mmCIF file of C-alpha atoms in Angstrom:
data_model
loop_
_atom_site.group_PDB
_atom_site.id
_atom_site.type_symbol
_atom_site.label_atom_id
_atom_site.label_comp_id
_atom_site.label_asym_id
_atom_site.label_seq_id
_atom_site.Cartn_x
_atom_site.Cartn_y
_atom_site.Cartn_z
ATOM 1 C CA UNK N 151 -35.823 -41.550 2.839
ATOM 2 C CA UNK N 152 -37.081 -42.760 -0.549
ATOM 3 C CA UNK N 153 -40.565 -41.406 0.194
ATOM 4 C CA UNK N 154 -39.050 -38.118 1.353
ATOM 5 C CA UNK N 155 -37.065 -37.812 -1.877
ATOM 6 C CA UNK N 156 -40.264 -38.271 -3.904
ATOM 7 C CA UNK N 157 -41.992 -35.555 -1.876
ATOM 8 C CA UNK N 158 -39.006 -33.265 -2.365
ATOM 9 C CA UNK N 159 -39.040 -33.819 -6.129
ATOM 10 C CA UNK N 160 -42.729 -32.924 -6.300
ATOM 11 C CA UNK N 161 -42.154 -29.775 -4.235
ATOM 12 C CA UNK N 162 -39.296 -28.717 -6.494
ATOM 13 C CA UNK N 163 -41.520 -29.047 -9.559
ATOM 14 C CA UNK N 164 -44.374 -27.193 -7.897
ATOM 15 C CA UNK N 165 -42.422 -24.300 -6.449
ATOM 16 C CA UNK N 166 -39.270 -24.063 -8.561
ATOM 17 C CA UNK N 167 -40.721 -21.207 -10.624
ATOM 18 C CA UNK N 168 -40.931 -18.999 -7.511
ATOM 19 C CA UNK N 169 -37.182 -18.925 -6.870
ATOM 20 C CA UNK N 170 -36.416 -15.944 -9.070
ATOM 21 C CA UNK N 171 -39.078 -13.847 -7.360
ATOM 22 C CA UNK N 172 -38.225 -14.822 -3.803
ATOM 23 C CA UNK N 173 -37.204 -12.041 -1.424
ATOM 24 C CA UNK N 174 -33.883 -12.104 0.371
ATOM 25 C CA UNK N 175 -34.194 -14.332 3.424
ATOM 26 C CA UNK N 176 -33.888 -12.649 6.798
ATOM 27 C CA UNK N 177 -35.278 -14.647 9.731
ATOM 28 C CA UNK N 178 -36.454 -18.238 9.359
ATOM 29 C CA UNK N 179 -39.119 -19.353 11.798
ATOM 30 C CA UNK N 180 -38.868 -22.918 13.120
ATOM 31 C CA UNK N 181 -40.192 -25.168 15.873
ATOM 32 C CA UNK N 182 -39.832 -28.779 17.027
ATOM 33 C CA UNK N 183 -43.091 -30.029 15.491
ATOM 34 C CA UNK N 184 -42.488 -29.052 11.850
ATOM 35 C CA UNK N 185 -39.617 -29.604 9.432
ATOM 36 C CA UNK N 186 -38.635 -26.398 7.651
ATOM 37 C CA UNK N 187 -36.963 -27.385 4.368
ATOM 38 C CA UNK N 188 -34.235 -25.270 2.748
ATOM 39 C CA UNK N 189 -33.355 -26.007 -0.900
ATOM 40 C CA UNK N 190 -29.987 -24.757 -2.194
ATOM 41 C CA UNK N 191 -28.730 -24.243 -5.771
ATOM 42 C CA UNK N 192 -25.734 -26.515 -5.010
ATOM 43 C CA UNK N 193 -25.416 -29.593 -2.748
ATOM 44 C CA UNK N 194 -24.733 -28.916 0.920
ATOM 45 C CA UNK N 195 -21.120 -29.396 1.949
ATOM 46 C CA UNK N 196 -21.273 -28.313 5.611
ATOM 47 C CA UNK N 197 -23.776 -26.683 7.948
ATOM 48 C CA UNK N 198 -23.878 -25.677 11.591
ATOM 49 C CA UNK N 199 -26.215 -23.758 13.911
ATOM 50 C CA UNK N 200 -24.997 -21.258 16.481
ATOM 51 C CA UNK N 201 -27.074 -22.858 19.241
ATOM 52 C CA UNK N 202 -27.476 -26.594 19.807
ATOM 53 C CA UNK N 203 -31.165 -26.048 20.617
ATOM 54 C CA UNK N 204 -31.652 -25.570 16.877
ATOM 55 C CA UNK N 205 -30.605 -28.336 14.506
ATOM 56 C CA UNK N 206 -30.167 -28.494 10.745
ATOM 57 C CA UNK N 207 -30.029 -32.028 9.336
ATOM 58 C CA UNK N 208 -28.798 -32.956 5.870
ATOM 59 C CA UNK N 209 -27.504 -36.073 4.141
ATOM 60 C CA UNK N 210 -23.869 -36.502 5.190
ATOM 61 C CA UNK N 211 -23.339 -39.679 3.176
ATOM 62 C CA UNK N 212 -24.520 -38.511 -0.239
ATOM 63 C CA UNK N 213 -24.555 -34.872 -1.308
ATOM 64 C CA UNK N 214 -28.070 -33.427 -1.652
ATOM 65 C CA UNK N 215 -29.554 -29.993 -2.267
ATOM 66 C CA UNK N 216 -31.812 -29.697 0.789
ATOM 67 C CA UNK N 217 -31.736 -29.779 4.584
ATOM 68 C CA UNK N 218 -34.336 -29.740 7.353
ATOM 69 C CA UNK N 219 -34.398 -27.186 10.170
ATOM 70 C CA UNK N 220 -35.995 -27.526 13.624
ATOM 71 C CA UNK N 221 -35.758 -25.422 16.782
ATOM 72 C CA UNK N 222 -36.870 -25.600 20.417
ATOM 73 C CA UNK N 223 -38.727 -22.996 22.461
ATOM 74 C CA UNK N 224 -37.146 -19.641 23.354
ATOM 75 C CA UNK N 225 -34.333 -20.059 20.832
ATOM 76 C CA UNK N 226 -32.828 -17.307 18.703
ATOM 77 C CA UNK N 227 -29.709 -18.277 16.772
ATOM 78 C CA UNK N 228 -28.192 -18.414 13.306
ATOM 79 C CA UNK N 229 -27.557 -21.056 10.657
ATOM 80 C CA UNK N 230 -24.395 -21.176 8.536
ATOM 81 C CA UNK N 231 -24.325 -23.297 5.368
ATOM 82 C CA UNK N 232 -21.521 -23.866 2.848
ATOM 83 C CA UNK N 233 -22.414 -25.518 -0.459
ATOM 84 C CA UNK N 234 -20.203 -27.551 -2.750
ATOM 85 C CA UNK N 235 -19.788 -24.675 -5.206
ATOM 86 C CA UNK N 236 -17.989 -22.741 -2.445
ATOM 87 C CA UNK N 237 -20.807 -20.330 -1.559
ATOM 88 C CA UNK N 238 -21.590 -19.462 2.068
ATOM 89 C CA UNK N 239 -25.048 -18.631 3.429
ATOM 90 C CA UNK N 240 -26.184 -17.259 6.792
ATOM 91 C CA UNK N 241 -29.723 -17.083 8.157
ATOM 92 C CA UNK N 242 -31.229 -15.972 11.452
ATOM 93 C CA UNK N 243 -33.376 -18.635 13.148
ATOM 94 C CA UNK N 244 -36.151 -17.835 15.626
ATOM 95 C CA UNK N 245 -38.549 -20.163 17.405
ATOM 96 C CA UNK N 246 -42.229 -19.697 16.627
ATOM 97 C CA UNK N 247 -45.029 -21.892 17.892
ATOM 98 C CA UNK N 248 -46.730 -21.528 14.506
ATOM 99 C CA UNK N 249 -44.317 -21.156 11.580
ATOM 100 C CA UNK N 250 -45.389 -19.003 8.664
ATOM 101 C CA UNK N 251 -43.589 -21.035 5.973
ATOM 102 C CA UNK N 252 -42.199 -24.575 5.910
ATOM 103 C CA UNK N 253 -40.019 -24.422 2.794
ATOM 104 C CA UNK N 254 -37.564 -21.954 1.252
ATOM 105 C CA UNK N 255 -35.791 -22.036 -2.106
ATOM 106 C CA UNK N 256 -32.427 -20.386 -1.578
ATOM 107 C CA UNK N 257 -31.027 -18.532 -4.565
ATOM 108 C CA UNK N 258 -27.321 -17.919 -5.132
ATOM 109 C CA UNK N 259 -28.087 -14.225 -4.664
ATOM 110 C CA UNK N 260 -28.717 -15.023 -0.974
ATOM 111 C CA UNK N 261 -25.056 -16.015 -0.536
ATOM 112 C CA UNK N 262 -22.925 -13.895 1.762
ATOM 113 C CA UNK N 263 -19.909 -14.686 -0.424
ATOM 114 C CA UNK N 264 -17.547 -17.433 -1.615
ATOM 115 C CA UNK N 265 -15.405 -19.538 0.709
ATOM 116 C CA UNK N 266 -11.914 -19.831 -0.669
ATOM 117 C CA UNK N 267 -9.975 -23.110 -0.284
ATOM 118 C CA UNK N 268 -6.752 -23.227 1.683
ATOM 119 C CA UNK N 269 -3.987 -23.805 -0.838
ATOM 120 C CA UNK N 270 -0.333 -23.537 0.071
ATOM 121 C CA UNK N 271 1.019 -20.026 0.248
ATOM 122 C CA UNK N 272 2.590 -18.588 -2.857
ATOM 123 C CA UNK N 273 6.252 -19.385 -2.967
ATOM 124 C CA UNK N 274 5.843 -22.511 -0.873
ATOM 125 C CA UNK N 275 7.657 -25.507 -2.317
ATOM 126 C CA UNK N 276 7.994 -29.159 -1.515
ATOM 127 C CA UNK N 277 11.537 -28.515 -0.332
ATOM 128 C CA UNK N 278 10.468 -25.791 2.095
ATOM 129 C CA UNK N 279 7.703 -27.926 3.579
ATOM 130 C CA UNK N 280 9.854 -31.008 3.977
ATOM 131 C CA UNK N 281 12.428 -28.816 5.688
ATOM 132 C CA UNK N 282 9.787 -27.584 8.139
ATOM 133 C CA UNK N 283 8.192 -31.036 8.489
ATOM 134 C CA UNK N 284 10.937 -33.602 7.794
ATOM 135 C CA UNK N 285 8.533 -36.475 8.515
ATOM 136 C CA UNK N 286 6.563 -35.787 5.339
ATOM 137 C CA UNK N 287 8.703 -37.672 2.826
ATOM 138 C CA UNK N 288 8.598 -41.001 4.627
ATOM 139 C CA UNK N 289 5.136 -40.977 6.198
ATOM 140 C CA UNK N 290 2.946 -42.032 3.240
ATOM 141 C CA UNK N 291 4.859 -45.286 2.761
ATOM 142 C CA UNK N 292 5.828 -46.072 6.364
ATOM 143 C CA UNK N 293 2.665 -47.564 7.831
ATOM 144 C CA UNK N 294 2.096 -50.756 5.824
ATOM 145 C CA UNK N 295 -1.358 -52.065 4.976
ATOM 146 C CA UNK N 296 -3.090 -51.607 8.346
ATOM 147 C CA UNK N 297 -5.528 -48.809 9.185
ATOM 148 C CA UNK N 298 -6.890 -47.156 12.308
ATOM 149 C CA UNK N 299 -10.316 -46.848 10.681
ATOM 150 C CA UNK N 300 -11.880 -47.115 7.234
ATOM 151 C CA UNK N 301 -15.160 -46.669 5.406
ATOM 152 C CA UNK N 302 -16.305 -47.823 1.976
ATOM 153 C CA UNK N 303 -19.047 -46.461 -0.266
ATOM 154 C CA UNK N 304 -19.823 -47.095 -3.938
ATOM 155 C CA UNK N 305 -16.404 -48.588 -4.622
ATOM 156 C CA UNK N 306 -14.453 -45.780 -2.916
ATOM 157 C CA UNK N 307 -12.643 -46.567 0.313
ATOM 158 C CA UNK N 308 -11.298 -43.947 2.732
ATOM 159 C CA UNK N 309 -8.719 -45.085 5.286
ATOM 160 C CA UNK N 310 -7.160 -43.331 8.252
ATOM 161 C CA UNK N 311 -3.729 -44.937 8.256
ATOM 162 C CA UNK N 312 -1.820 -43.234 11.030
ATOM 163 C CA UNK N 313 -1.648 -40.302 13.451
ATOM 164 C CA UNK N 314 1.837 -39.056 14.335
ATOM 165 C CA UNK N 315 2.375 -36.382 16.994
ATOM 166 C CA UNK N 316 5.406 -34.104 16.691
ATOM 167 C CA UNK N 317 5.733 -30.925 18.748
ATOM 168 C CA UNK N 318 2.723 -28.709 17.978
ATOM 169 C CA UNK N 319 1.540 -30.694 14.945
ATOM 170 C CA UNK N 320 -0.359 -33.887 14.202
ATOM 171 C CA UNK N 321 0.513 -35.686 10.960
ATOM 172 C CA UNK N 322 -2.535 -37.559 9.677
ATOM 173 C CA UNK N 323 -1.865 -40.181 6.998
ATOM 174 C CA UNK N 324 -4.903 -40.829 4.783
ATOM 175 C CA UNK N 325 -5.423 -43.227 1.876
ATOM 176 C CA UNK N 326 -8.133 -43.285 -0.796
ATOM 177 C CA UNK N 327 -8.713 -46.433 -2.856
ATOM 178 C CA UNK N 328 -10.831 -46.319 -5.988
ATOM 179 C CA UNK N 329 -12.466 -49.557 -7.169
ATOM 180 C CA UNK N 330 -15.639 -47.881 -8.414
ATOM 181 C CA UNK N 331 -15.001 -48.110 -12.152
ATOM 182 C CA UNK N 332 -15.169 -44.298 -12.377
ATOM 183 C CA UNK N 333 -12.319 -41.846 -11.781
ATOM 184 C CA UNK N 334 -12.675 -39.906 -8.515
ATOM 185 C CA UNK N 335 -11.865 -36.185 -8.584
ATOM 186 C CA UNK N 336 -10.862 -35.204 -5.064
ATOM 187 C CA UNK N 337 -12.748 -32.210 -3.718
ATOM 188 C CA UNK N 338 -12.207 -31.489 -0.033
ATOM 189 C CA UNK N 339 -11.198 -33.617 2.921
ATOM 190 C CA UNK N 340 -12.452 -32.141 6.183
ATOM 191 C CA UNK N 341 -11.243 -33.160 9.628
ATOM 192 C CA UNK N 342 -13.715 -32.521 12.447
ATOM 193 C CA UNK N 343 -13.421 -32.944 16.189
ATOM 194 C CA UNK N 344 -16.777 -34.241 17.444
ATOM 195 C CA UNK N 345 -18.013 -33.912 21.003
ATOM 196 C CA UNK N 346 -21.281 -35.641 21.908
ATOM 197 C CA UNK N 347 -23.973 -37.155 19.700
ATOM 198 C CA UNK N 348 -26.676 -35.750 17.427
ATOM 199 C CA UNK N 349 -29.150 -37.776 19.493
ATOM 200 C CA UNK N 350 -28.391 -35.401 22.374
ATOM 201 C CA UNK N 351 -28.576 -32.034 20.658
ATOM 202 C CA UNK N 352 -27.737 -30.003 23.757
ATOM 203 C CA UNK N 353 -24.265 -31.531 24.043
ATOM 204 C CA UNK N 354 -23.335 -31.989 20.360
ATOM 205 C CA UNK N 355 -20.496 -29.872 19.007
ATOM 206 C CA UNK N 356 -18.333 -29.927 15.861
ATOM 207 C CA UNK N 357 -14.941 -28.207 15.655
ATOM 208 C CA UNK N 358 -13.175 -28.069 12.314
ATOM 209 C CA UNK N 359 -9.441 -28.790 12.327
ATOM 210 C CA UNK N 360 -7.805 -26.545 9.725
ATOM 211 C CA UNK N 361 -4.703 -28.143 8.140
ATOM 212 C CA UNK N 362 -1.460 -26.191 8.012
ATOM 213 C CA UNK N 363 -0.520 -28.090 4.858
ATOM 214 C CA UNK N 364 -1.580 -31.101 2.801
ATOM 215 C CA UNK N 365 1.316 -33.138 1.443
ATOM 216 C CA UNK N 366 0.891 -34.962 -1.906
ATOM 217 C CA UNK N 367 -2.794 -34.092 -2.118
ATOM 218 C CA UNK N 368 -4.169 -35.787 -5.265
ATOM 219 C CA UNK N 369 -6.397 -34.037 -7.800
ATOM 220 C CA UNK N 370 -7.789 -37.237 -9.259
ATOM 221 C CA UNK N 371 -7.626 -40.910 -8.293
ATOM 222 C CA UNK N 372 -7.991 -43.145 -11.328
ATOM 223 C CA UNK N 373 -10.190 -46.188 -10.999
ATOM 224 C CA UNK N 374 -8.179 -49.228 -9.947
ATOM 225 C CA UNK N 375 -5.589 -47.125 -8.109
ATOM 226 C CA UNK N 376 -5.009 -45.742 -4.617
ATOM 227 C CA UNK N 377 -3.116 -42.801 -3.201
ATOM 228 C CA UNK N 378 -1.917 -41.681 0.221
ATOM 229 C CA UNK N 379 -1.425 -38.136 1.428
ATOM 230 C CA UNK N 380 -0.698 -36.368 4.706
ATOM 231 C CA UNK N 381 -2.597 -33.628 6.513
ATOM 232 C CA UNK N 382 -0.471 -31.502 8.830
ATOM 233 C CA UNK N 383 -2.842 -30.340 11.582
ATOM 234 C CA UNK N 384 -2.482 -28.236 14.718
ATOM 235 C CA UNK N 385 -1.982 -30.484 17.731
ATOM 236 C CA UNK N 386 -5.160 -31.893 19.281
ATOM 237 C CA UNK N 387 -5.850 -34.631 21.829
ATOM 238 C CA UNK N 388 -9.255 -36.318 21.914
ATOM 239 C CA UNK N 389 -10.965 -36.805 25.258
ATOM 240 C CA UNK N 390 -12.930 -39.980 26.035
ATOM 241 C CA UNK N 391 -16.121 -38.144 25.008
ATOM 242 C CA UNK N 392 -14.747 -37.059 21.629
ATOM 243 C CA UNK N 393 -14.016 -38.693 18.305
ATOM 244 C CA UNK N 394 -12.501 -37.699 14.976
ATOM 245 C CA UNK N 395 -14.550 -37.446 11.782
ATOM 246 C CA UNK N 396 -13.165 -37.228 8.240
ATOM 247 C CA UNK N 397 -15.437 -36.152 5.379
ATOM 248 C CA UNK N 398 -14.242 -36.707 1.801
ATOM 249 C CA UNK N 399 -16.180 -34.988 -1.003
ATOM 250 C CA UNK N 400 -15.954 -35.501 -4.741
ATOM 251 C CA UNK N 401 -15.103 -32.358 -6.691
ATOM 252 C CA UNK N 402 -17.562 -32.836 -9.555
ATOM 253 C CA UNK N 403 -20.120 -35.383 -8.411
ATOM 254 C CA UNK N 404 -22.156 -36.380 -5.404
ATOM 255 C CA UNK N 405 -19.976 -39.079 -3.878
ATOM 256 C CA UNK N 406 -19.239 -38.490 -0.202
ATOM 257 C CA UNK N 407 -17.526 -40.598 2.460
ATOM 258 C CA UNK N 408 -17.678 -40.025 6.203
ATOM 259 C CA UNK N 409 -15.232 -41.835 8.486
ATOM 260 C CA UNK N 410 -15.430 -41.843 12.291
ATOM 261 C CA UNK N 411 -12.503 -42.740 14.548
#
């Protein structure tokens, strides 16, 4: 990875001046023998291809500006990418035995538009939500010090504390501990339902679980402190082939944690 980063840096210096003159991207050619690199103006937050026979890999542990695309024979699909500045991008992907170009510098002008966050609806209040979900007030402090799963990176620890099922909702209790020496500004926390493994591309699938509401969501976690909050999700039940993935991103910075349960 270190060698790859050096190569990337050299390519950025060599080709960065061409970005402003680059035409709008239409179809990207790819195959399974070459890596086609896409460089974005903001770090990649999330990406997915429409067909599992094409795969776009990017660093899920530490936010970076580029990803690598490959595709197998007889594949025509699309690639969707969301970057950390909230911009969304879509590209057509077609298999070619001999690709015409192995790197693209994506400009913000290529974006199909911004992706808005999911704040609470106007007029919503703590009282109204606790009336709809009476479990909310007691959940953050009701599960002690244990955890179902946790991950630590660069002094930040993400813990999945508890999953509580009530009617058509799942209440997910999450805790973030900051021992990094630097305040952590909370960006997004994504919950994904994962089926299969990236090692078997044909069976891998990600499904995002959109929260109905996030209770006591922090904006910033000071160093030396921790905070719990609750995601209210639509009901889901994992099969024996599935697992849950949480991805926590820093709002202004590259720190990223990925927890699997």
